[in-house]
Tab-separated table of C-alpha atoms and ligand atoms in Angstrom:
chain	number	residue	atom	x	y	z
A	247	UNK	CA	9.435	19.806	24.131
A	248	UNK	CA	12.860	19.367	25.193
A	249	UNK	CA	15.048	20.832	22.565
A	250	UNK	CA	17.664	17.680	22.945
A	251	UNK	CA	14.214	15.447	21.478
A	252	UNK	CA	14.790	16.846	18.213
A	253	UNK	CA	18.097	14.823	17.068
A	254	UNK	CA	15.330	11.192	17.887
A	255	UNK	CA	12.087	12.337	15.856
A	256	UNK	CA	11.650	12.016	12.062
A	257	UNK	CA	9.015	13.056	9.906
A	258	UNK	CA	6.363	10.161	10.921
A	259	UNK	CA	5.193	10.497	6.929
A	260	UNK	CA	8.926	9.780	5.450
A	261	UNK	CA	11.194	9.441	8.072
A	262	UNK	CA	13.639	11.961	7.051
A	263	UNK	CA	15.082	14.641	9.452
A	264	UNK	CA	12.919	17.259	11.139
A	265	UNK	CA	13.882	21.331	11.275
A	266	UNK	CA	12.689	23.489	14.557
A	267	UNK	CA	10.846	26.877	13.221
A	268	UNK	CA	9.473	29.888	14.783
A	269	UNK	CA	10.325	28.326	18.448
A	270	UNK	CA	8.730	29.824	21.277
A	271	UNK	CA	10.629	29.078	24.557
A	272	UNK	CA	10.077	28.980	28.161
A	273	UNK	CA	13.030	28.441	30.768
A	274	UNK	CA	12.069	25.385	33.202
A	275	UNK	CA	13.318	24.270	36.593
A	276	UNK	CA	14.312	20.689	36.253
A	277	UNK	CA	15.494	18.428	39.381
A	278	UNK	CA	18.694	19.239	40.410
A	279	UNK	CA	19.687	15.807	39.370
A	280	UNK	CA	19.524	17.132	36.077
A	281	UNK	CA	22.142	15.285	33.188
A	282	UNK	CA	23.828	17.753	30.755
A	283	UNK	CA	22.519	17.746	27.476
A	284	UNK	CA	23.693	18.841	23.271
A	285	UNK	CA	23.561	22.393	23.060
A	286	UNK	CA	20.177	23.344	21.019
A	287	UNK	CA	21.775	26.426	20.005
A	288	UNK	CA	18.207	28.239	21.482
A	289	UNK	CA	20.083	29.306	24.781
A	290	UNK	CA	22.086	32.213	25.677
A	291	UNK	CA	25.391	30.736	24.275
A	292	UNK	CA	24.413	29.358	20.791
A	293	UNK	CA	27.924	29.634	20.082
A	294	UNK	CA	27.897	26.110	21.597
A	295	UNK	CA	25.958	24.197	19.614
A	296	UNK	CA	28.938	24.953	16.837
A	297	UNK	CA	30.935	23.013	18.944
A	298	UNK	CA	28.485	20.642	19.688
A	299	UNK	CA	29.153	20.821	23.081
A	300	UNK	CA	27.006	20.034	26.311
A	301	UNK	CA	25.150	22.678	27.722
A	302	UNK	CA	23.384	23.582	31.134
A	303	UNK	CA	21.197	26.259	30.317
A	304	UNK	CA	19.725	24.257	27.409
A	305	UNK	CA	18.478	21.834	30.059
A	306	UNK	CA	16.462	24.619	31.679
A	307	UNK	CA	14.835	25.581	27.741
A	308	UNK	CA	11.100	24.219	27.094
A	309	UNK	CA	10.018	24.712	23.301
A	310	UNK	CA	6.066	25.884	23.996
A	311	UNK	CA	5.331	26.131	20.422
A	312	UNK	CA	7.009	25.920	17.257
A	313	UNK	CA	6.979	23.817	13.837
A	314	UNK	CA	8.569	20.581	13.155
A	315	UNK	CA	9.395	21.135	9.079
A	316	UNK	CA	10.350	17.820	7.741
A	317	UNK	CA	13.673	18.508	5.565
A	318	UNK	CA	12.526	15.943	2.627
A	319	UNK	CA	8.834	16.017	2.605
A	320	UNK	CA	6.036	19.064	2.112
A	321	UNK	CA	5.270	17.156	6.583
A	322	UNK	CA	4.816	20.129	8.914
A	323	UNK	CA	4.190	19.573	12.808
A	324	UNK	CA	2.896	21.760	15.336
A	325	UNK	CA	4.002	21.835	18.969
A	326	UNK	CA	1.610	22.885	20.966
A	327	UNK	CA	1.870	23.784	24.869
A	328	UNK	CA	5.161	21.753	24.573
A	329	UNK	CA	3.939	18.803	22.762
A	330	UNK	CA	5.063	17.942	19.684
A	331	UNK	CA	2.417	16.348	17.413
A	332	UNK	CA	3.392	14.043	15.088
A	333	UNK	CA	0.492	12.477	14.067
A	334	UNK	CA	-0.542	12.230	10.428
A	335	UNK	CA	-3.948	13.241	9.739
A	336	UNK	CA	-5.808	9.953	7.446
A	337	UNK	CA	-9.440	9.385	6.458
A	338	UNK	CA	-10.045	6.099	6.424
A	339	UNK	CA	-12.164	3.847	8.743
A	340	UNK	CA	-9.155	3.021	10.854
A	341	UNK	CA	-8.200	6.237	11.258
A	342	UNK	CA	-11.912	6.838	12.361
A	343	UNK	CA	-11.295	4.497	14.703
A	344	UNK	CA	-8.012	5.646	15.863
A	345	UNK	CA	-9.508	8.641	16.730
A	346	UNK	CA	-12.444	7.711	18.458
A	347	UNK	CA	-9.859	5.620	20.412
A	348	UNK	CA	-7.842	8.726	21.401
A	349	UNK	CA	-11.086	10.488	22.459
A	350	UNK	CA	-12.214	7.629	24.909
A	351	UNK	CA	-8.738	7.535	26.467
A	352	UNK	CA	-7.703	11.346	26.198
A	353	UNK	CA	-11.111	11.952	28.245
A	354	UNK	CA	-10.019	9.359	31.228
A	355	UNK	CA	-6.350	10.565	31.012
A	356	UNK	CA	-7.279	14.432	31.502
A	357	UNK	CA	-9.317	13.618	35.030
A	358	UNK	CA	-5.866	12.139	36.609
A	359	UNK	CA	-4.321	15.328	36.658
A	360	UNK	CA	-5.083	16.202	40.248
A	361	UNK	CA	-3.015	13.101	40.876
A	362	UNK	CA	0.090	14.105	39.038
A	363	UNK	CA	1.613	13.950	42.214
A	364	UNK	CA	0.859	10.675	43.220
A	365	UNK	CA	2.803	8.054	41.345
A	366	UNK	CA	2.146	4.034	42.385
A	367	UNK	CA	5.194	1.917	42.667
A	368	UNK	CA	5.703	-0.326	41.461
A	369	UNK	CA	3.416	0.273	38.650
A	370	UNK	CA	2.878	-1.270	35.329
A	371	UNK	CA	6.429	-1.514	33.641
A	372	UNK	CA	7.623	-2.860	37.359
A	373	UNK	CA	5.614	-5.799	37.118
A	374	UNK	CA	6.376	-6.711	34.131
A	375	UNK	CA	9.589	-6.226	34.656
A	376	UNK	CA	9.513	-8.857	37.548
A	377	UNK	CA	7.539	-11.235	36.143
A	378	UNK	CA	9.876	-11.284	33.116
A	379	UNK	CA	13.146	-10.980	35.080
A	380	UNK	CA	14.321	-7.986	33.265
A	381	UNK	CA	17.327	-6.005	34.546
A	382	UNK	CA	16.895	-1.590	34.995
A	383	UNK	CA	16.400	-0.157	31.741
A	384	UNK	CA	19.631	1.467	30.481
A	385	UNK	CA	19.739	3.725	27.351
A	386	UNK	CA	17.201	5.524	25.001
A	387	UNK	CA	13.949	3.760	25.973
A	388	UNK	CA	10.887	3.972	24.181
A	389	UNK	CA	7.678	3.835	26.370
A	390	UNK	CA	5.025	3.106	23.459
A	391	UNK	CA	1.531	4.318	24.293
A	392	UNK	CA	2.312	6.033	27.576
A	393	UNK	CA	-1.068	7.135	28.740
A	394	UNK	CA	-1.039	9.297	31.674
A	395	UNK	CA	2.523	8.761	32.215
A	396	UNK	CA	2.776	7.092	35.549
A	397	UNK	CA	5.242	4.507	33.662
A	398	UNK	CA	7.202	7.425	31.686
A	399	UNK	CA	8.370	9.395	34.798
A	400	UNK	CA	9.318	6.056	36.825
A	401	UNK	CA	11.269	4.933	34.621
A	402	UNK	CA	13.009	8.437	33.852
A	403	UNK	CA	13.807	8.818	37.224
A	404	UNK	CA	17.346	6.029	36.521
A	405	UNK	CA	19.950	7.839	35.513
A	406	UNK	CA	20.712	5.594	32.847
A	407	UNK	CA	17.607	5.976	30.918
A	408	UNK	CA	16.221	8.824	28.544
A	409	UNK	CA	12.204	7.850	28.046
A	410	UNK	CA	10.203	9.195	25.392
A	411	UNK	CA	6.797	8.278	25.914
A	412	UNK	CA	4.567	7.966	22.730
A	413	UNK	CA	1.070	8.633	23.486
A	414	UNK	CA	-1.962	9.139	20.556
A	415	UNK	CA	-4.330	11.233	22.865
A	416	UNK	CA	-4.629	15.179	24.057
A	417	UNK	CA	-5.609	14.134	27.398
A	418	UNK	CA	-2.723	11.385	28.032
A	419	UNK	CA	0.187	14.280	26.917
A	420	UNK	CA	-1.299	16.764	28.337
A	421	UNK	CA	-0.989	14.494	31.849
A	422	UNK	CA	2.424	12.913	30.777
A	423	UNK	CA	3.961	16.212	30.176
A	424	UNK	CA	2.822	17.533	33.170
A	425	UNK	CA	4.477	14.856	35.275
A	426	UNK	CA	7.831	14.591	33.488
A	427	UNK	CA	8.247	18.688	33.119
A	428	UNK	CA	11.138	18.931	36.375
A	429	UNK	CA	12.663	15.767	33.991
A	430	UNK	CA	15.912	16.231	31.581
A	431	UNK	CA	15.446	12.437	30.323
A	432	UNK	CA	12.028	12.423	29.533
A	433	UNK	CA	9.558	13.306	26.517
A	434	UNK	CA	6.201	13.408	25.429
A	435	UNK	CA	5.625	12.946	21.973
A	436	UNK	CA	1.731	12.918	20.208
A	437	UNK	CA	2.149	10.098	17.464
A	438	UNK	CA	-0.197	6.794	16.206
A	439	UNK	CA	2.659	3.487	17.379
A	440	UNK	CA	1.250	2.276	14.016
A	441	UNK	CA	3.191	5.232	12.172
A	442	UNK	CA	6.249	6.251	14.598
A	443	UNK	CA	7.989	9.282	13.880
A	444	UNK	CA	12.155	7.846	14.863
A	445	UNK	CA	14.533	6.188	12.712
A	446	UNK	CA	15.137	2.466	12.288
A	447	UNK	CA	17.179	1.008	15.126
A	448	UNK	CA	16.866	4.318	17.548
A	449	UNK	CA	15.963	2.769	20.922
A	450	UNK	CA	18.020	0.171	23.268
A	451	UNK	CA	14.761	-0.477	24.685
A	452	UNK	CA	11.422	-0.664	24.515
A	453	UNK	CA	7.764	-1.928	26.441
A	454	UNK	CA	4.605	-1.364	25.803
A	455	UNK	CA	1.393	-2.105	28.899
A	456	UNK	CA	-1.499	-2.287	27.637
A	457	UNK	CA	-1.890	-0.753	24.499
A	458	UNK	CA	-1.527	-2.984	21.376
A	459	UNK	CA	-4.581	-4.513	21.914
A	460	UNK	CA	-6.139	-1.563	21.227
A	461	UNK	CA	-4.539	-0.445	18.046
A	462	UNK	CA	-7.140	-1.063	15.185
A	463	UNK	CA	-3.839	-2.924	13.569
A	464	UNK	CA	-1.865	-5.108	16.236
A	465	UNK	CA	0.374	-6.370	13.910
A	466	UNK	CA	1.524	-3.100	12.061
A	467	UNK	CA	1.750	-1.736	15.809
A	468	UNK	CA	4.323	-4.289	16.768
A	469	UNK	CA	6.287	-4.450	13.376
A	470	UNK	CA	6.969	-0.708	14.158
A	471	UNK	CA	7.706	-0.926	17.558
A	472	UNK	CA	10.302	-3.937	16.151
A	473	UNK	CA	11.439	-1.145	13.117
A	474	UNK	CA	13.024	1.449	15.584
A	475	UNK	CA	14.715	-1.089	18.232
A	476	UNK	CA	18.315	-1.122	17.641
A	477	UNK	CA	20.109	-4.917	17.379
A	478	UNK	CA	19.818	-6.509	20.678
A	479	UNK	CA	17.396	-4.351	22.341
A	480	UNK	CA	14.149	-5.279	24.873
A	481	UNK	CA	10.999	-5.666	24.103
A	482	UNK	CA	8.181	-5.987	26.793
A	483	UNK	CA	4.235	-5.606	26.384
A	484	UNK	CA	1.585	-7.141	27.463
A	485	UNK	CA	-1.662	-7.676	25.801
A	486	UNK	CA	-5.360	-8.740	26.892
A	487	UNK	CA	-6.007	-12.846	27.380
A	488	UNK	CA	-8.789	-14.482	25.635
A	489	UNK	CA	-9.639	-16.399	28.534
A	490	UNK	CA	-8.741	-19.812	26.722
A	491	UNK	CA	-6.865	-21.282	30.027
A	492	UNK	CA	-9.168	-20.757	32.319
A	493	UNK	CA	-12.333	-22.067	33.140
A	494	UNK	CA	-15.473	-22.420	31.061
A	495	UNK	CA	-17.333	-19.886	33.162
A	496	UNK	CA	-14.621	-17.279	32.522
A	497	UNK	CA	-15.437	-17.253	29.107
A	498	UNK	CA	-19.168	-16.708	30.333
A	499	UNK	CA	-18.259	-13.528	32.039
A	500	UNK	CA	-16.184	-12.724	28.991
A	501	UNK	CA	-18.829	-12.947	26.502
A	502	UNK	CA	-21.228	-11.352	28.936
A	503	UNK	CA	-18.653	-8.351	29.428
A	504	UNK	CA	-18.337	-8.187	25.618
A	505	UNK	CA	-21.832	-7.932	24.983
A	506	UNK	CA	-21.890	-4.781	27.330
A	507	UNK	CA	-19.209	-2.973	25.667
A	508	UNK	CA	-21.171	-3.551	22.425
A	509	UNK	CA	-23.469	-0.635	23.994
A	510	UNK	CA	-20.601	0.773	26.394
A	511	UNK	CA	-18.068	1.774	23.846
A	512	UNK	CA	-20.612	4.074	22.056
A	513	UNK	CA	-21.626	6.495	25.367
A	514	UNK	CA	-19.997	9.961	24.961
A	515	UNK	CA	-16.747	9.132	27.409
A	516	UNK	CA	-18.457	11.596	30.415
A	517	UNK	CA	-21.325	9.813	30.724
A	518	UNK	CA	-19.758	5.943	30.669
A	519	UNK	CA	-16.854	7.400	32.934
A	520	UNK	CA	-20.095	8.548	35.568
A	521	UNK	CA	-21.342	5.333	34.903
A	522	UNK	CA	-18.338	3.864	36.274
A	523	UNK	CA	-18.056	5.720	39.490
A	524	UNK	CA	-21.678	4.531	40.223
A	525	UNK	CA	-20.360	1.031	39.075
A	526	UNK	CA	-16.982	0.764	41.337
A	527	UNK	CA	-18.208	-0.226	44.506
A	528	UNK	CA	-19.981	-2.943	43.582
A	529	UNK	CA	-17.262	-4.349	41.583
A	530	UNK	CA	-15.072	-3.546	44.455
A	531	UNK	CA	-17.424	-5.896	46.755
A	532	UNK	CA	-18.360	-8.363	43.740
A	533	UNK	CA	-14.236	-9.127	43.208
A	534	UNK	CA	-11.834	-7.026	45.124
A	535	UNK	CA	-12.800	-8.236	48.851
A	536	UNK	CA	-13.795	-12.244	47.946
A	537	UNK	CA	-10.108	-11.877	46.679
A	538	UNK	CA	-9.034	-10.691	50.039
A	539	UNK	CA	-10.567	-13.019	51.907
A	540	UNK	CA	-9.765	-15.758	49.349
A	541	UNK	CA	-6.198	-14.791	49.484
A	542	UNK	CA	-6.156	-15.755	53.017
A	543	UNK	CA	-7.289	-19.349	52.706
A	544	UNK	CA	-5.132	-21.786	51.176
A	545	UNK	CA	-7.311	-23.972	50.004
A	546	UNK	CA	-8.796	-20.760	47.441
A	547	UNK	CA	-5.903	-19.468	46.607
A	548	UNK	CA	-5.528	-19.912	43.224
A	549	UNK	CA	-9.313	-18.804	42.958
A	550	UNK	CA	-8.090	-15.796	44.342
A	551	UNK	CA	-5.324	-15.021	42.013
A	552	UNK	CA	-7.415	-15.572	38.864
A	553	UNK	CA	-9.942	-13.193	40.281
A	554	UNK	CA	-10.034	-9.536	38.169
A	555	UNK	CA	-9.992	-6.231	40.019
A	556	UNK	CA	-7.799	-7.648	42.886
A	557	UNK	CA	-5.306	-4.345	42.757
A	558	UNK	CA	-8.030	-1.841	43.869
A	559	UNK	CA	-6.787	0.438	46.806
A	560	UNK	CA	-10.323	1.193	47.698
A	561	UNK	CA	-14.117	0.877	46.779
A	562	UNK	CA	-13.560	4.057	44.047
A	563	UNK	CA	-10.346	3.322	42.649
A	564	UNK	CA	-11.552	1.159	40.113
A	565	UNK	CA	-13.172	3.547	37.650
A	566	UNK	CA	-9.967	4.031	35.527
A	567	UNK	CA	-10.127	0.599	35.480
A	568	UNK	CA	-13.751	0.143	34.508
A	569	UNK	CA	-13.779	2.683	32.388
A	570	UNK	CA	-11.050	1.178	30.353
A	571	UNK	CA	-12.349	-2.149	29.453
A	572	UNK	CA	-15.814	-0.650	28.566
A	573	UNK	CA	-14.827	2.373	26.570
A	574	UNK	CA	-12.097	1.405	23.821
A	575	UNK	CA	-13.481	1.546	21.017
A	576	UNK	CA	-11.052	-1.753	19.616
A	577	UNK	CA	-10.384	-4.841	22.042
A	578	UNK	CA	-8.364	-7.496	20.853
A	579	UNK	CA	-7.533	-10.736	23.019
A	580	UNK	CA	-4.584	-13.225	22.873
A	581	UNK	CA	-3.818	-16.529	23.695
A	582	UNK	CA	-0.757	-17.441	24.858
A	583	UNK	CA	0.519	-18.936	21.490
A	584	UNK	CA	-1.332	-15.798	19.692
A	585	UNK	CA	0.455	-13.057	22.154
A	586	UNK	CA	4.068	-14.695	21.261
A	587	UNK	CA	3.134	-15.100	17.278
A	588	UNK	CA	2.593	-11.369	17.219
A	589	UNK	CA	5.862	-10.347	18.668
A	590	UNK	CA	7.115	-12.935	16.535
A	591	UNK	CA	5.229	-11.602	13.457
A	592	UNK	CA	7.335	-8.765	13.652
A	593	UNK	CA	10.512	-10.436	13.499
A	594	UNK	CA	11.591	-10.725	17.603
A	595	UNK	CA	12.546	-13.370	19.507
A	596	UNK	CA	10.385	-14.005	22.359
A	597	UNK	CA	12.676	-15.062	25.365
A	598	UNK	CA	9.860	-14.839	27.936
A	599	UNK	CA	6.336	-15.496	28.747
A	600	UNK	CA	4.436	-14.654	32.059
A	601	UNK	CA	1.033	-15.090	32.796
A	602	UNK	CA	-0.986	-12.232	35.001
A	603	UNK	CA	-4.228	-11.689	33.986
A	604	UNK	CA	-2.740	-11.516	30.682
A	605	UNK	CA	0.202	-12.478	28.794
A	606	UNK	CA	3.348	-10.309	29.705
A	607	UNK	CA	6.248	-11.347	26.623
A	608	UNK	CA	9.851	-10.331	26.714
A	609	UNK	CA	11.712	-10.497	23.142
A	610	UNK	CA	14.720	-9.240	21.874
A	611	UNK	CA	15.092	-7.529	18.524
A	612	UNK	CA	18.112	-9.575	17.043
A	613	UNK	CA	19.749	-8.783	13.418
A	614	UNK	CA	21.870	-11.785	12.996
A	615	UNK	CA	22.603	-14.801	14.490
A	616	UNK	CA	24.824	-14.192	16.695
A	617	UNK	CA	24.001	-11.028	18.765
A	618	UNK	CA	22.050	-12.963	21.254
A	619	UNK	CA	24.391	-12.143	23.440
A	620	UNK	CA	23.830	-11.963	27.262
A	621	UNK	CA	19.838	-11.776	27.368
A	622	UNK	CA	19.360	-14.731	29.463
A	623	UNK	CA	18.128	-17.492	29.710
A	624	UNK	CA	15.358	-18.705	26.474
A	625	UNK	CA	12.039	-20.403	28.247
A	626	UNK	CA	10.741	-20.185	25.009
A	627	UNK	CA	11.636	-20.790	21.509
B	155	ZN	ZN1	22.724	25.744	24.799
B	156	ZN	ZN1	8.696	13.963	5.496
């Protein structure tokens, strides 16, 4: 953990302020790009942080371990090989849930580590940010549910952007930690986006790939992703479609999928993840080349586009894929009116709507009625 994180994250049980104990500190080469940050007061020259000055050498200091001691609450928070985890422990069925969620993803999200090097532009966040027209991200940014953190370190490489990525598994962290290490701007922080550990109105920015669809609680997810966006600040996720615009057969394949996962989702994560390296190629042939043909027809075009698995790079790259839509445990799907009505649940105003294989919404968290200011253009509303 970056010692500079520490001023964003509140007790995730009561929101109040957080106190560093019994630190345990490594020093850290970060790129030589590297922004000057508040002193911590953990360097050599805590005389600093009295000042509250900027300092270099804190840029260099990772906290290993340590406790986060909440300063209103009984809340205490380990950090563990540099990740703070603010998760609160719970015992009901959603948090049974929750877990087993975190287990299926933390599994596929500790075998990309080989590939920290290799980061895909553009990748998730670039799309959407395309097919929404949205502008660089500028600010404190909040990447909710980062999973293996391919997002997280793209997006911390602008200068005008600290990320903190919020991801609920071991195995995602452990990844998106490792990739963002050389990174001033950019955190990993263990937390459930149902129960996140900032203050109201803390980020000028937010998106989420991905993820909400697989929160046990969609809703609760999105009213707290609303919660900590400051007044005027973006909103992008995208979410599963239910299929309900496209033809009947989809829905075929949909149900037939869905009947699979009913046995799927309960194989301990090794064995479905093996599963789905046997089960690549001939998705690969089944989807990924009639797309490439398709594609060059254009007669089939729009066939093609509408066809799943068209991104795969080769006849194995599809397991993370596979893997995801047969292991989570929760799978919710959205039409396009249901996608808008839950950013709109939580009290944003959708701007945008694409479709790709899913609905992609852009919204703006906006306080009163006139700080719409220069957000563009409304296609919806
Ligand atoms: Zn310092
Ligand atoms: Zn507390």
């Amino acid at each position: 953990m970056k010692p500079h994180l520490l001023e964003y994250l509140r007790c995730p049980e009561c929101l109040a302020e957080l106190r560093l104990e019994a630190p345990t500190i490594e020093t850290v080469e970060r790129d030589s790009a590297s922004r000057p940050v508040s002193c911590s007061g953990l360097c050599s020259f805590p005389a600093l942080v009295q000042h509250e000055r900027d300092c270099a050498a804190c840029t260099q200091i990772e906290v290993m371990t340590g406790t986060l001691a909440c300063t209103a609450c009984s809340g205490q928070y380990s950090i563990d090989q540099g990740i703070p985890k603010l998760v609160v422990p719970g015992s009901s069925s959603e948090d049974a849930v929750t877990a087993r969620t975190a287990r299926s993803f933390g599994y596929l999200w500790s075998r990309v580590e080989p590939l920290v090097d290799v980061v895909p532009r553009p990748y998730h966040f670039e799309k959407m940010a395309s097919a929404l027209s949205l502008s660089a991200l500028r600010g404190l940014v909040l990447d909710a549910g980062c999973g293996d953190g391919i997002d997280l370190v793209n997006q911390a490489r602008s200068p005008d952007a600290e990320v903190i990525g919020v991801e609920l598994s071991d195995g995602g962290c452990q990844t998106s930690f490792s990739r963002v290490a050389r990174l001033v701007g950019a955190h990993v922080v263990q937390a459930n986006l149902c129960r996140l550990p900032f203050g109201d109105a803390t980020f000028n920015a937010i998106y989420s790939y991905g993820v909400l669809h697989h929160v046990p609680t969609p809703a609760r997810a999105a009213a707290e992703t609303a919660r900590v966006g400051k007044n005027g600040a973006r909103v992008a996720v995208y979410v599963y479609e239910d299929f309900s615009e496209r033809f009947t057969g989809w829905r075929w394949l949909l149900r037939g999928v869905n009947s699979i996962r009913g046995l799927t989702t309960k194989l301990p994560p090794r064995l479905l993840f093996r599963s789905c390296c046997v089960a690549s190629p001939a998705v690969y042939l089944l989807f990924t080349i009639p797309f490439l043909v398709f594609s060059r027809i254009p007669m089939l075009r729009t066939l093609a586009g509408s066809l799943p698995f068209r991104q795969a790079r080769g006849p194995f790259s599809l397991v993370g894929d596979l893997y995801d839509r047969f292991s989570a445990p929760v799978e919710y799907r959205y039409s396009r009116a249901g996608a808008i009505a839950l950013l709109r649940q939580a009290r944003l105003t959708v701007t945008s709507v694409a479709y790709e294989r899913g609905w992609m919404v852009g919204a703006v968290r906006k306080d009163t009625a006139g700080s719409l200011n220069e957000m563009g253009r409304m296609s919806v509303d």
